[in-house]
CSV table of C-alpha atoms in Angstrom, one decimal:
chain,number,residue,atom,x,y,z
A,1,MET,CA,15.3,-9.3,-27.6
A,2,LEU,CA,13.3,-7.6,-29.6
A,3,GLU,CA,10.2,-9.8,-28.8
A,4,ALA,CA,7.6,-8.3,-26.4
A,5,LYS,CA,7.5,-12.0,-24.6
A,6,VAL,CA,10.9,-11.5,-23.3
A,7,TRP,CA,10.6,-8.2,-22.1
A,8,PHE,CA,7.3,-9.7,-20.4
A,9,ALA,CA,9.0,-12.7,-18.8
A,10,ALA,CA,11.9,-10.1,-17.6
A,11,LEU,CA,9.6,-7.7,-16.0
A,12,SER,CA,7.8,-10.6,-14.0
A,13,GLN,CA,10.9,-11.8,-12.9
A,14,CYS,CA,12.2,-8.6,-11.7
A,15,LEU,CA,8.8,-7.6,-9.9
A,16,PHE,CA,8.8,-11.1,-8.1
A,17,SER,CA,12.5,-11.2,-7.5
A,18,LEU,CA,12.8,-7.8,-5.9
A,19,ASN,CA,9.1,-8.1,-4.5
A,20,THR,CA,8.0,-4.7,-6.2
A,21,GLY,CA,4.3,-4.3,-6.4
A,22,PHE,CA,3.4,-6.9,-3.7
A,23,GLY,CA,2.6,-6.4,-0.1
A,24,PRO,CA,5.4,-7.7,1.7
A,25,LEU,CA,7.9,-4.6,1.0
A,26,ILE,CA,5.3,-2.3,2.4
A,27,MET,CA,4.4,-4.5,5.5
A,28,LEU,CA,8.4,-5.0,6.1
A,29,GLY,CA,9.0,-1.3,5.6
A,30,SER,CA,6.3,-0.2,8.2
A,31,TYR,CA,8.8,-1.5,10.8
A,32,ASN,CA,11.7,1.0,9.7
A,33,ARG,CA,12.5,4.0,11.7
A,34,PHE,CA,11.3,6.8,10.2
A,35,ASP,CA,14.4,8.4,9.1
A,36,ARG,CA,15.8,4.9,8.0
A,37,ASN,CA,17.8,5.4,4.6
A,38,ILE,CA,15.8,3.4,2.5
A,39,TYR,CA,17.5,5.1,-0.8
A,40,ARG,CA,20.7,3.0,0.2
A,41,ASP,CA,19.0,-0.1,1.1
A,42,THR,CA,17.2,0.0,-2.3
A,43,TRP,CA,20.5,0.3,-4.2
A,44,ILE,CA,21.8,-2.6,-1.8
A,45,ALA,CA,19.0,-4.8,-2.3
A,46,SER,CA,18.7,-4.3,-6.0
A,47,GLY,CA,22.4,-4.8,-6.3
A,48,ILE,CA,22.4,-8.1,-4.5
A,49,ASP,CA,19.6,-9.4,-6.2
A,50,THR,CA,20.9,-8.6,-9.8
A,51,LEU,CA,24.2,-10.1,-9.0
A,52,THR,CA,22.5,-13.3,-7.6
A,53,SER,CA,20.2,-13.7,-10.7
A,54,LEU,CA,23.3,-13.4,-12.8
A,55,LEU,CA,25.2,-16.1,-11.0
A,56,ALA,CA,21.9,-18.2,-11.0
A,57,GLY,CA,21.6,-17.6,-14.8
A,58,LEU,CA,25.1,-18.2,-15.7
A,59,THR,CA,25.1,-21.3,-13.7
A,60,ILE,CA,22.1,-22.8,-15.0
A,61,PHE,CA,23.1,-22.2,-18.8
A,62,ALA,CA,26.8,-23.2,-18.3
A,63,PHE,CA,25.4,-26.6,-17.3
A,64,LEU,CA,22.7,-26.8,-20.0
A,65,GLY,CA,25.5,-25.9,-22.6
A,66,ASN,CA,27.6,-28.7,-21.2
A,67,LEU,CA,24.8,-31.2,-21.0
A,68,ALA,CA,23.9,-30.3,-24.5
A,69,TRP,CA,27.6,-30.8,-25.9
A,70,THR,CA,28.0,-34.0,-24.0
A,71,MET,CA,24.8,-35.5,-25.5
A,72,ASP,CA,25.5,-34.1,-28.6
A,73,VAL,CA,22.0,-32.3,-29.0
A,74,ASP,CA,20.5,-29.2,-29.3
A,75,ILE,CA,20.4,-26.8,-26.3
A,76,LEU,CA,16.8,-26.5,-26.6
A,77,LYS,CA,16.2,-30.1,-26.1
A,78,VAL,CA,17.7,-30.3,-22.8
A,79,ALA,CA,16.0,-27.2,-21.6
A,80,LEU,CA,13.3,-27.6,-19.4
A,81,THR,CA,10.4,-25.2,-18.4
A,82,GLU,CA,10.8,-22.3,-16.1
A,83,ASN,CA,9.2,-24.0,-13.2
A,84,HIS,CA,11.6,-27.1,-13.0
A,85,PHE,CA,14.7,-25.2,-13.7
A,86,ALA,CA,15.8,-24.6,-9.9
A,87,ILE,CA,15.0,-28.0,-8.9
A,88,ILE,CA,16.2,-30.1,-11.6
A,89,ILE,CA,18.9,-28.3,-13.2
A,90,PHE,CA,20.5,-27.5,-10.0
A,91,ALA,CA,20.0,-31.0,-8.5
A,92,GLN,CA,21.4,-32.5,-11.7
A,93,ALA,CA,24.3,-30.4,-11.7
A,94,VAL,CA,25.6,-30.8,-8.2
A,95,SER,CA,25.1,-34.8,-8.4
A,96,MET,CA,27.9,-34.8,-11.1
A,97,PHE,CA,30.2,-33.3,-8.9
A,98,GLU,CA,33.1,-35.6,-8.2
A,99,VAL,CA,33.7,-34.8,-4.6
A,100,VAL,CA,30.8,-35.6,-1.9
A,101,PRO,CA,27.9,-35.1,-4.3
A,102,GLN,CA,25.5,-36.1,-1.5
A,103,LEU,CA,26.8,-33.4,0.9
A,104,PHE,CA,26.2,-30.5,-2.2
A,105,CYS,CA,23.0,-32.0,-2.6
A,106,ILE,CA,21.9,-31.8,0.8
A,107,ILE,CA,23.1,-28.1,1.2
A,108,PHE,CA,21.2,-27.5,-2.1
A,109,PHE,CA,17.9,-28.7,-1.2
A,110,LEU,CA,18.4,-27.0,2.5
A,111,MET,CA,19.0,-23.7,0.6
A,112,MET,CA,15.6,-24.1,-1.4
A,113,ALA,CA,13.5,-25.0,1.8
A,114,ILE,CA,15.0,-21.7,3.5
A,115,ILE,CA,14.4,-19.9,0.4
A,116,GLY,CA,10.8,-21.2,0.1
A,117,VAL,CA,9.8,-20.7,3.8
A,118,GLY,CA,11.5,-17.0,3.6
A,119,THR,CA,9.5,-16.3,1.0
A,120,ALA,CA,6.1,-17.6,2.4
A,121,THR,CA,6.7,-16.0,5.6
A,122,ALA,CA,6.9,-12.6,3.9
A,123,TYR,CA,3.9,-13.0,1.8
A,124,VAL,CA,1.7,-14.7,4.4
A,125,GLY,CA,3.3,-11.8,6.8
A,126,ALA,CA,1.7,-9.4,4.7
A,127,VAL,CA,-1.7,-11.1,4.6
A,128,ILE,CA,-1.7,-11.4,8.1
A,129,THR,CA,-0.8,-7.9,8.9
A,130,VAL,CA,-3.6,-6.5,6.7
A,131,ILE,CA,-6.5,-9.0,8.5
A,132,ALA,CA,-5.0,-8.2,12.1
A,133,SER,CA,-5.1,-4.5,11.2
A,134,LEU,CA,-8.7,-4.7,10.1
A,135,PHE,CA,-9.7,-6.8,13.0
A,136,PRO,CA,-7.3,-5.5,16.1
A,137,LYS,CA,-9.3,-7.0,19.1
A,138,SER,CA,-8.8,-10.7,17.3
A,139,SER,CA,-6.3,-13.0,19.1
A,140,ARG,CA,-2.7,-12.7,17.8
A,141,TYR,CA,-2.7,-16.5,17.1
A,142,ARG,CA,-6.1,-17.0,15.8
A,143,VAL,CA,-5.7,-14.8,12.5
A,144,PRO,CA,-2.1,-16.4,11.7
A,145,LEU,CA,-3.7,-20.2,12.2
A,146,ILE,CA,-6.8,-19.2,10.0
A,147,VAL,CA,-4.5,-18.0,7.2
A,148,CYS,CA,-1.8,-20.7,7.3
A,149,PHE,CA,-4.8,-23.3,7.3
A,150,ILE,CA,-6.4,-21.7,4.3
A,151,GLY,CA,-3.2,-21.7,2.5
A,152,LEU,CA,-2.4,-25.3,3.4
A,153,ILE,CA,-5.9,-26.4,2.0
A,154,ILE,CA,-5.1,-24.2,-1.3
A,155,GLY,CA,-1.7,-25.5,-1.6
A,156,LEU,CA,-2.9,-29.2,-1.6
A,157,MET,CA,-4.3,-28.8,-5.3
A,158,TYR,CA,-0.6,-28.4,-6.4
A,159,LEU,CA,0.4,-31.5,-5.1
A,160,THR,CA,-2.2,-33.6,-7.0
A,161,PRO,CA,-1.4,-35.2,-11.0
A,162,GLY,CA,-2.5,-32.0,-12.4
A,163,GLY,CA,-0.5,-29.7,-9.9
A,164,SER,CA,2.5,-28.9,-12.2
A,165,MET,CA,-0.3,-27.4,-14.7
A,166,MET,CA,-2.1,-25.7,-12.1
A,167,THR,CA,1.4,-24.0,-11.0
A,168,ARG,CA,1.8,-23.0,-14.6
A,169,LEU,CA,-1.6,-21.4,-14.6
A,170,ALA,CA,-1.2,-19.7,-11.3
A,171,ASP,CA,2.4,-18.4,-12.1
A,172,TYR,CA,1.2,-16.8,-15.5
A,173,PHE,CA,-2.6,-15.6,-14.3
A,174,GLY,CA,-2.2,-15.2,-10.9
A,175,ALA,CA,1.3,-13.7,-10.6
A,176,LYS,CA,2.9,-12.2,-13.8
A,177,VAL,CA,-0.3,-10.5,-15.0
A,178,VAL,CA,-1.7,-9.4,-11.8
A,179,ILE,CA,1.4,-8.2,-10.2
A,180,CYS,CA,2.0,-6.1,-13.4
A,181,ILE,CA,-1.5,-4.5,-13.3
A,182,MET,CA,-1.0,-3.9,-9.2
A,183,ALA,CA,2.5,-2.4,-10.0
A,184,LEU,CA,1.2,-0.1,-12.8
A,185,VAL,CA,-2.0,1.1,-10.5
A,186,GLU,CA,0.6,2.0,-7.5
A,187,VAL,CA,3.0,4.1,-9.5
A,188,VAL,CA,0.0,5.9,-11.0
A,189,GLY,CA,-1.6,6.2,-7.8
A,190,VAL,CA,1.6,7.6,-6.1
A,191,ALA,CA,2.8,9.7,-9.2
A,192,TRP,CA,-0.1,11.0,-10.6
A,193,ILE,CA,-3.3,10.9,-7.9
A,194,TYR,CA,-1.0,11.7,-4.6
A,195,GLY,CA,1.2,13.8,-6.7
A,196,ILE,CA,4.9,13.2,-7.4
A,197,ASP,CA,5.6,16.5,-6.2
A,198,ASN,CA,4.0,15.5,-2.8
A,199,PHE,CA,6.0,12.3,-2.9
A,200,LEU,CA,9.4,13.8,-3.6
A,201,VAL,CA,9.0,16.3,-0.6
A,202,ASP,CA,8.1,13.4,1.5
A,203,ILE,CA,11.0,11.5,0.4
A,204,GLU,CA,13.4,14.7,1.0
A,205,PHE,CA,11.9,15.0,4.5
A,206,MET,CA,12.6,11.8,5.5
A,207,LEU,CA,15.9,11.2,4.1
A,208,LYS,CA,17.2,14.6,3.7
A,209,LEU,CA,17.9,13.9,0.1
A,210,LYS,CA,16.8,15.6,-2.7
A,211,LEU,CA,16.1,13.1,-5.6
A,212,GLY,CA,16.9,14.0,-9.3
A,213,LEU,CA,14.8,14.7,-12.4
A,214,TYR,CA,15.3,11.1,-13.3
A,215,TRP,CA,13.1,9.6,-10.5
A,216,LYS,CA,10.5,12.1,-11.7
A,217,LEU,CA,10.3,11.3,-15.1
A,218,SER,CA,10.5,7.6,-14.3
A,219,TRP,CA,7.6,7.2,-11.8
A,220,CYS,CA,5.5,9.7,-14.2
A,221,TYR,CA,6.2,8.7,-17.5
A,222,PHE,CA,8.7,5.9,-18.3
A,223,ILE,CA,7.5,3.2,-15.9
A,224,PRO,CA,3.7,3.5,-16.7
A,225,THR,CA,4.3,3.9,-20.3
A,226,PHE,CA,6.5,0.5,-20.3
A,227,LEU,CA,4.1,-1.3,-17.9
A,228,SER,CA,1.3,-0.4,-20.0
A,229,GLY,CA,2.8,-1.5,-23.4
A,230,ILE,CA,3.7,-4.9,-21.8
A,231,LEU,CA,0.2,-5.3,-20.4
A,232,VAL,CA,-1.4,-4.6,-23.8
A,233,TYR,CA,0.8,-7.4,-25.2
A,234,ALA,CA,-0.4,-9.8,-22.6
A,235,PHE,CA,-3.8,-9.0,-23.1
A,236,LEU,CA,-3.7,-9.1,-26.9
A,237,ASP,CA,-1.1,-11.6,-27.8
A,238,GLY,CA,-2.5,-15.0,-28.7
A,239,GLN,CA,0.4,-16.6,-30.6
A,240,HIS,CA,2.7,-16.9,-27.1
A,241,SER,CA,-0.3,-17.7,-24.7
A,242,PRO,CA,1.2,-19.9,-21.7
A,243,GLY,CA,1.0,-23.4,-22.2
A,244,TYR,CA,2.1,-27.0,-20.6
A,245,LYS,CA,4.5,-29.4,-21.7
A,246,GLY,CA,4.8,-27.9,-25.2
A,247,HIS,CA,1.0,-27.6,-25.6
A,248,SER,CA,-1.3,-24.7,-25.5
A,249,PHE,CA,-4.1,-24.2,-23.1
A,250,SER,CA,-7.5,-24.9,-24.5
A,251,ASN,CA,-9.5,-21.6,-24.9
A,252,ILE,CA,-11.4,-22.8,-21.9
A,253,THR,CA,-8.6,-23.1,-19.4
A,254,LEU,CA,-7.2,-19.6,-20.8
A,255,SER,CA,-10.7,-18.1,-20.1
A,256,ALA,CA,-10.5,-19.4,-16.7
A,257,GLY,CA,-7.1,-18.1,-16.1
A,258,TRP,CA,-8.0,-14.6,-17.2
A,259,LEU,CA,-11.1,-14.7,-15.1
A,260,TYR,CA,-8.8,-15.8,-12.1
A,261,SER,CA,-7.0,-12.6,-12.8
A,262,LEU,CA,-9.9,-10.6,-13.1
A,263,LEU,CA,-11.1,-11.8,-9.7
A,264,ALA,CA,-7.5,-11.0,-8.1
A,265,ILE,CA,-7.6,-7.5,-9.4
A,266,SER,CA,-10.9,-6.7,-8.3
A,267,ALA,CA,-10.3,-5.9,-5.1
A,268,ILE,CA,-8.7,-2.8,-6.4
A,269,PRO,CA,-12.0,-1.3,-7.9
A,270,ILE,CA,-14.1,-2.7,-5.3
A,271,PHE,CA,-12.1,-0.7,-2.8
A,272,ALA,CA,-11.8,2.2,-4.6
A,273,PHE,CA,-15.7,2.5,-5.0
A,274,TYR,CA,-15.9,1.9,-1.4
A,275,VAL,CA,-13.5,4.7,-0.5
A,276,VAL,CA,-15.4,7.3,-3.0
A,277,LYS,CA,-19.0,6.3,-1.5
A,278,THR,CA,-17.9,6.7,2.2
A,279,SER,CA,-15.9,10.0,1.3
A,280,LYS,CA,-17.6,13.3,2.5
A,281,GLY,CA,-19.6,15.4,-0.2
A,282,THR,CA,-23.2,15.7,-1.3
A,283,GLY,CA,-22.8,14.5,-4.8
A,284,TRP,CA,-20.6,11.9,-6.5
A,285,GLN,CA,-18.4,14.5,-7.9
A,286,GLU,CA,-17.5,15.8,-4.5
A,287,LYS,CA,-16.9,12.6,-3.1
A,288,PHE,CA,-14.6,11.6,-6.0
A,289,LYS,CA,-12.8,14.8,-5.4
A,290,GLU,CA,-12.2,14.1,-1.7
A,291,ALA,CA,-11.1,10.7,-2.4
A,292,MET,CA,-8.4,11.9,-4.4
A,293,LYS,CA,-7.2,13.7,-1.3
A,294,PRO,CA,-4.7,12.2,1.5
A,295,SER,CA,-6.9,11.6,4.5
A,296,GLU,CA,-6.5,13.2,7.6
A,297,GLU,CA,-4.2,10.5,9.4
A,298,TRP,CA,-1.8,10.6,6.4
A,299,GLY,CA,1.6,11.5,7.6
A,300,PRO,CA,4.0,10.5,10.4
A,301,LYS,CA,2.3,9.4,13.8
A,302,ARG,CA,4.9,11.2,16.1
A,303,CYS,CA,3.1,14.8,16.8
A,304,ASP,CA,6.8,16.4,16.5
A,305,LEU,CA,7.4,15.0,13.2
A,306,ARG,CA,4.0,15.4,12.1
A,307,GLN,CA,4.3,19.1,12.6
A,308,ASP,CA,7.9,19.3,11.3
A,309,TRP,CA,6.6,17.5,8.4
A,310,LEU,CA,3.7,20.1,7.8
A,311,GLU,CA,5.8,22.9,7.9
A,312,TYR,CA,8.5,21.6,5.5
A,313,LYS,CA,6.2,20.5,3.0
A,314,LYS,CA,4.2,24.0,2.9
A,315,HIS,CA,7.6,25.5,2.8
A,316,ARG,CA,8.9,23.5,0.0
A,317,LEU,CA,5.7,23.3,-2.0
A,318,ASP,CA,5.1,27.3,-1.6
A,319,ASN,CA,8.8,27.7,-3.0
A,320,GLU,CA,8.4,25.8,-6.0
A,321,CYS,CA,5.1,27.6,-7.0
């Protein structure tokens, strides 16, 4: 528990499991009513996700322990890599049922297919929503077809003999490292650039609920510090670099992986530079200050809600001052 790699793996799993830092939550949240009780939804989703993860973990390690005891070997010798847990361990467990194991195998793989399709729908839907927003005049079928076709072509490499190794590389450098950086940028952008007071007032106006000091400290200090520490470990630690089948990746492979991560997060500084460059102002200093402010379109779209929001925000912030 005191090793940094354990917390890095736990953080990556939490972000991936809850979809925090990815686009799907923002995309799906855009379809909510303005006064939707997202505070309650957050607690429900987090609670269900936690219970599901605990149940899956208990099931996996209970079967691994039983298998190790049956084979009279150490549990480390029967544990597989993380990418094989769900498919092999669960499939092998249900195949040992005494009553209609075939039926339970069918149910299990049907469940895995539904989870896979649901996950892909959320991720692909986020990409499609962004592209469709940039090109509103494009056909409603053209963008999804192009995105799905490109995704299909890219996904074919995971079916090759080296697909498992590519999956391991993409999982570490394309998901874990990148999503930690994205989550850090998001929380810093909201808490420090947009302003934690502005954000809390927005939530209070939407939910009619005032959040306590815990949330303010978490978004401003605890979460950025924890994420930064985990990322420093990921960048500097070479002893626990990712590998495949018990072997560490070569320096060339690791360099390619870090280059992949760099390309993935390069969109953040590129778009930031574009926003600063296109902002109002005569010099770079004025442009930068203008870029740090919310745009004129920021806020509720409905005119009545927008006017109430502006008045409420001005009243609350003036009282705090």
